[in-house]
Amino acid sequence: MHMLENFVPDDREDSDNELHRKIRKEIQKPPDTADDKAFTKEEIIANFNKFNSKRAPGGDGLTTDISIRAFQVFPLFFTQIYNTCLMEGCFPKKWKQSVKIPTFKPGKEECNVASKYRPISLINIGGKLLERLMIDRILFHIYSNDLFNANQYGFIPQRGRVYAAMEFKKFLEEILRLKNCTVIVSLDVKGHLMQPGGPAT
């Protein structure tokens, strides 16, 4: 119970502030944008093939291999399901359910607080695939319209922390060459989930 209180936010309407109430109201409105291009069978099977077949399944027990075989038998049925989700802006509630597996963070095995665990959420393969399809569409839009900041390194393929460190090293070497002074501020953000009966911090 203690781990659930730390890992799972308490989403209660009676504790909403004005911003939360506005968001709930906005998401009830139907989309007023042009329909996106429908998912194709090729697009779906390509994303299926990106999954690691050795990963543990979600609560429904369906593995990647089983899902791919089912798709091969009923490709039009599966494609229609995902296109309906796309057109209606819907993520089925069943696919949002997950099995949470707590694992130890390295070096914190002897600690007795919930933060020593890293929760791994195992969602159903149907939800995993819908997430992957939508992420591909979002990334395509971002890259096509050059919306990433030039200084963005995290969450971008081939632009991880090593590249950020190399860029920082290059910047620092130039400062030292010019014998100038510089100030470095490092910010470590600690995650806080919404506490029962109160807003997120």
Short mmCIF file of C-alpha atoms in Angstrom, two decimals:
data_model
loop_
_atom_site.label_atom_id
_atom_site.label_comp_id
_atom_site.label_asym_id
_atom_site.label_seq_id
_atom_site.Cartn_x
_atom_site.Cartn_y
_atom_site.Cartn_z
CA MET A 1 0.00 0.00 0.00
CA HIS A 2 2.86 2.35 0.88
CA MET A 3 4.46 1.74 -2.52
CA LEU A 4 1.17 2.40 -4.32
CA GLU A 5 0.83 5.74 -2.55
CA ASN A 6 4.32 6.71 -3.74
CA PHE A 7 4.20 5.35 -7.29
CA VAL A 8 0.59 6.01 -8.33
CA PRO A 9 -0.85 9.55 -8.34
CA ASP A 10 -4.24 10.05 -6.70
CA ASP A 11 -6.53 11.40 -9.42
CA ARG A 12 -9.57 12.77 -7.57
CA GLU A 13 -11.93 15.36 -9.00
CA ASP A 14 -12.84 16.68 -5.54
CA SER A 15 -9.23 17.83 -5.06
CA ASP A 16 -8.88 19.53 -8.48
CA ASN A 17 -7.69 23.11 -8.70
CA GLU A 18 -8.87 25.49 -11.43
CA LEU A 19 -6.25 24.26 -13.92
CA HIS A 20 -7.22 20.60 -13.38
CA ARG A 21 -10.91 21.39 -13.88
CA LYS A 22 -10.10 23.24 -17.10
CA ILE A 23 -8.08 20.31 -18.44
CA ARG A 24 -10.87 17.82 -17.64
CA LYS A 25 -13.33 20.05 -19.47
CA GLU A 26 -11.08 20.49 -22.51
CA ILE A 27 -10.47 16.78 -23.04
CA GLN A 28 -14.22 16.16 -23.26
CA LYS A 29 -14.45 18.30 -26.40
CA PRO A 30 -14.27 16.45 -29.73
CA PRO A 31 -11.15 17.11 -31.84
CA ASP A 32 -11.57 20.07 -34.23
CA THR A 33 -8.46 19.42 -36.32
CA ALA A 34 -8.19 17.71 -39.68
CA ASP A 35 -8.11 13.91 -39.57
CA ASP A 36 -4.64 12.44 -39.60
CA LYS A 37 -3.62 9.97 -42.27
CA ALA A 38 -4.93 6.50 -41.42
CA PHE A 39 -2.59 3.83 -40.11
CA THR A 40 -1.65 1.24 -42.70
CA LYS A 41 -1.19 -2.50 -42.23
CA GLU A 42 2.49 -2.05 -43.09
CA GLU A 43 2.86 0.66 -40.45
CA ILE A 44 1.34 -1.55 -37.78
CA ILE A 45 3.39 -4.66 -38.56
CA ALA A 46 6.57 -2.56 -38.76
CA ASN A 47 5.94 -1.33 -35.20
CA PHE A 48 5.07 -4.82 -34.01
CA ASN A 49 8.47 -5.97 -35.27
CA LYS A 50 10.23 -3.31 -33.16
CA PHE A 51 9.14 -5.00 -29.94
CA ASN A 52 11.42 -7.36 -28.08
CA SER A 53 9.67 -10.74 -28.14
CA LYS A 54 11.39 -11.70 -24.86
CA ARG A 55 9.79 -8.88 -22.86
CA ALA A 56 7.24 -9.84 -20.22
CA PRO A 57 3.58 -9.40 -21.25
CA GLY A 58 1.05 -7.13 -19.57
CA GLY A 59 -1.96 -8.15 -17.53
CA ASP A 60 -3.70 -9.82 -20.50
CA GLY A 61 -0.82 -12.31 -20.88
CA LEU A 62 -0.50 -11.69 -24.63
CA THR A 63 3.08 -11.74 -25.89
CA THR A 64 4.41 -9.99 -28.97
CA ASP A 65 4.61 -13.26 -30.90
CA ILE A 66 0.97 -14.13 -30.18
CA SER A 67 -0.18 -10.64 -31.18
CA ILE A 68 1.76 -10.68 -34.44
CA ARG A 69 0.25 -14.04 -35.39
CA ALA A 70 -3.25 -12.75 -34.61
CA PHE A 71 -2.58 -9.65 -36.72
CA GLN A 72 -1.42 -11.78 -39.64
CA VAL A 73 -4.73 -13.67 -39.53
CA PHE A 74 -6.95 -10.60 -39.03
CA PRO A 75 -4.98 -7.61 -40.43
CA LEU A 76 -8.03 -5.55 -41.46
CA PHE A 77 -9.70 -6.03 -38.08
CA PHE A 78 -6.63 -4.86 -36.14
CA THR A 79 -6.00 -1.96 -38.52
CA GLN A 80 -9.59 -0.77 -38.11
CA ILE A 81 -9.27 -0.84 -34.31
CA TYR A 82 -6.21 1.39 -34.34
CA ASN A 83 -7.65 3.75 -36.93
CA THR A 84 -10.80 4.12 -34.83
CA CYS A 85 -8.61 5.05 -31.85
CA LEU A 86 -6.81 7.58 -34.05
CA MET A 87 -9.96 9.18 -35.48
CA GLU A 88 -11.76 9.42 -32.12
CA GLY A 89 -8.71 10.41 -30.08
CA CYS A 90 -9.34 7.41 -27.84
CA PHE A 91 -6.96 5.31 -25.76
CA PRO A 92 -9.02 2.37 -24.43
CA LYS A 93 -9.11 2.22 -20.63
CA LYS A 94 -8.29 -1.49 -20.68
CA TRP A 95 -5.02 -0.68 -22.43
CA LYS A 96 -4.13 1.87 -19.73
CA GLN A 97 -4.11 -0.78 -17.02
CA SER A 98 -0.67 -2.05 -16.10
CA VAL A 99 1.15 -4.52 -13.91
CA LYS A 100 3.75 -2.70 -11.81
CA ILE A 101 6.94 -4.56 -10.95
CA PRO A 102 9.20 -2.80 -8.40
CA THR A 103 12.96 -3.27 -8.93
CA PHE A 104 15.84 -2.09 -6.76
CA LYS A 105 17.79 0.97 -7.80
CA PRO A 106 21.54 0.15 -7.85
CA GLY A 107 23.22 0.84 -4.52
CA LYS A 108 19.97 1.25 -2.55
CA GLU A 109 19.28 -2.37 -1.64
CA GLU A 110 19.63 -1.69 2.10
CA CYS A 111 17.46 1.42 2.08
CA ASN A 112 13.98 1.14 3.62
CA VAL A 113 12.12 3.88 1.72
CA ALA A 114 9.87 3.50 -1.31
CA SER A 115 12.18 5.66 -3.44
CA LYS A 116 14.75 2.83 -3.48
CA TYR A 117 12.53 1.07 -6.02
CA ARG A 118 12.12 1.80 -9.70
CA PRO A 119 8.63 0.74 -10.80
CA ILE A 120 8.37 -0.96 -14.19
CA SER A 121 4.89 -0.84 -15.70
CA LEU A 122 3.89 -3.73 -17.95
CA ILE A 123 0.98 -2.66 -20.14
CA ASN A 124 -0.98 -4.78 -22.56
CA ILE A 125 0.52 -5.23 -26.02
CA GLY A 126 -2.46 -3.41 -27.56
CA GLY A 127 -1.61 -0.28 -25.57
CA LYS A 128 2.10 -0.61 -26.31
CA LEU A 129 1.43 -0.70 -30.02
CA LEU A 130 -0.94 2.29 -29.94
CA GLU A 131 1.68 4.26 -27.98
CA ARG A 132 4.37 3.38 -30.52
CA LEU A 133 2.16 4.32 -33.47
CA MET A 134 1.28 7.68 -31.93
CA ILE A 135 4.89 8.42 -30.94
CA ASP A 136 5.99 7.83 -34.53
CA ARG A 137 3.34 10.26 -35.78
CA ILE A 138 4.26 12.91 -33.20
CA LEU A 139 7.99 12.62 -33.92
CA PHE A 140 7.33 12.85 -37.65
CA HIS A 141 5.41 16.09 -37.08
CA ILE A 142 8.13 17.52 -34.83
CA TYR A 143 10.99 16.66 -37.18
CA SER A 144 9.10 17.75 -40.30
CA ASN A 145 8.43 21.16 -38.78
CA ASP A 146 11.84 21.50 -37.08
CA LEU A 147 10.24 22.01 -33.66
CA PHE A 148 13.08 20.64 -31.51
CA ASN A 149 15.32 23.23 -29.87
CA ALA A 150 18.94 23.02 -30.99
CA ASN A 151 19.96 22.53 -27.34
CA GLN A 152 17.60 19.59 -26.78
CA TYR A 153 19.56 16.40 -26.13
CA GLY A 154 17.44 14.09 -24.02
CA PHE A 155 14.79 11.87 -25.64
CA ILE A 156 16.21 12.40 -29.14
CA PRO A 157 17.85 9.55 -31.08
CA GLN A 158 21.65 9.91 -31.32
CA ARG A 159 21.62 13.04 -29.13
CA GLY A 160 21.95 11.68 -25.62
CA ARG A 161 23.90 12.82 -22.57
CA VAL A 162 27.28 12.02 -24.15
CA TYR A 163 26.62 14.57 -26.90
CA ALA A 164 25.50 17.12 -24.30
CA ALA A 165 28.73 16.55 -22.35
CA MET A 166 30.83 16.94 -25.51
CA GLU A 167 29.05 20.20 -26.38
CA PHE A 168 29.59 21.45 -22.84
CA LYS A 169 33.29 20.53 -23.01
CA LYS A 170 33.63 22.44 -26.28
CA PHE A 171 31.96 25.50 -24.75
CA LEU A 172 34.12 25.34 -21.61
CA GLU A 173 37.37 24.99 -23.55
CA GLU A 174 36.58 28.19 -25.47
CA ILE A 175 35.84 30.06 -22.21
CA LEU A 176 39.14 28.90 -20.71
CA ARG A 177 41.04 29.81 -23.87
CA LEU A 178 39.72 33.36 -23.61
CA LYS A 179 40.50 33.36 -19.87
CA ASN A 180 36.96 34.39 -19.05
CA CYS A 181 34.89 33.47 -16.03
CA THR A 182 31.81 31.30 -16.23
CA VAL A 183 29.19 30.04 -13.80
CA ILE A 184 27.72 26.56 -14.08
CA VAL A 185 24.35 25.74 -12.53
CA SER A 186 23.35 22.08 -12.27
CA LEU A 187 19.70 21.37 -11.53
CA ASP A 188 18.59 17.97 -10.25
CA VAL A 189 14.79 17.74 -10.32
CA LYS A 190 13.24 15.29 -7.87
CA GLY A 191 9.91 13.86 -8.94
CA HIS A 192 6.91 14.29 -6.64
CA LEU A 193 3.60 12.61 -7.24
CA MET A 194 0.25 14.03 -6.25
CA GLN A 195 -0.38 13.45 -2.57
CA PRO A 196 -3.80 12.21 -1.42
CA GLY A 197 -6.13 15.15 -1.00
CA GLY A 198 -3.67 17.69 -2.32
CA PRO A 199 -2.20 19.10 -5.56
CA ALA A 200 0.92 17.83 -7.23
CA THR A 201 4.16 19.41 -6.03
#
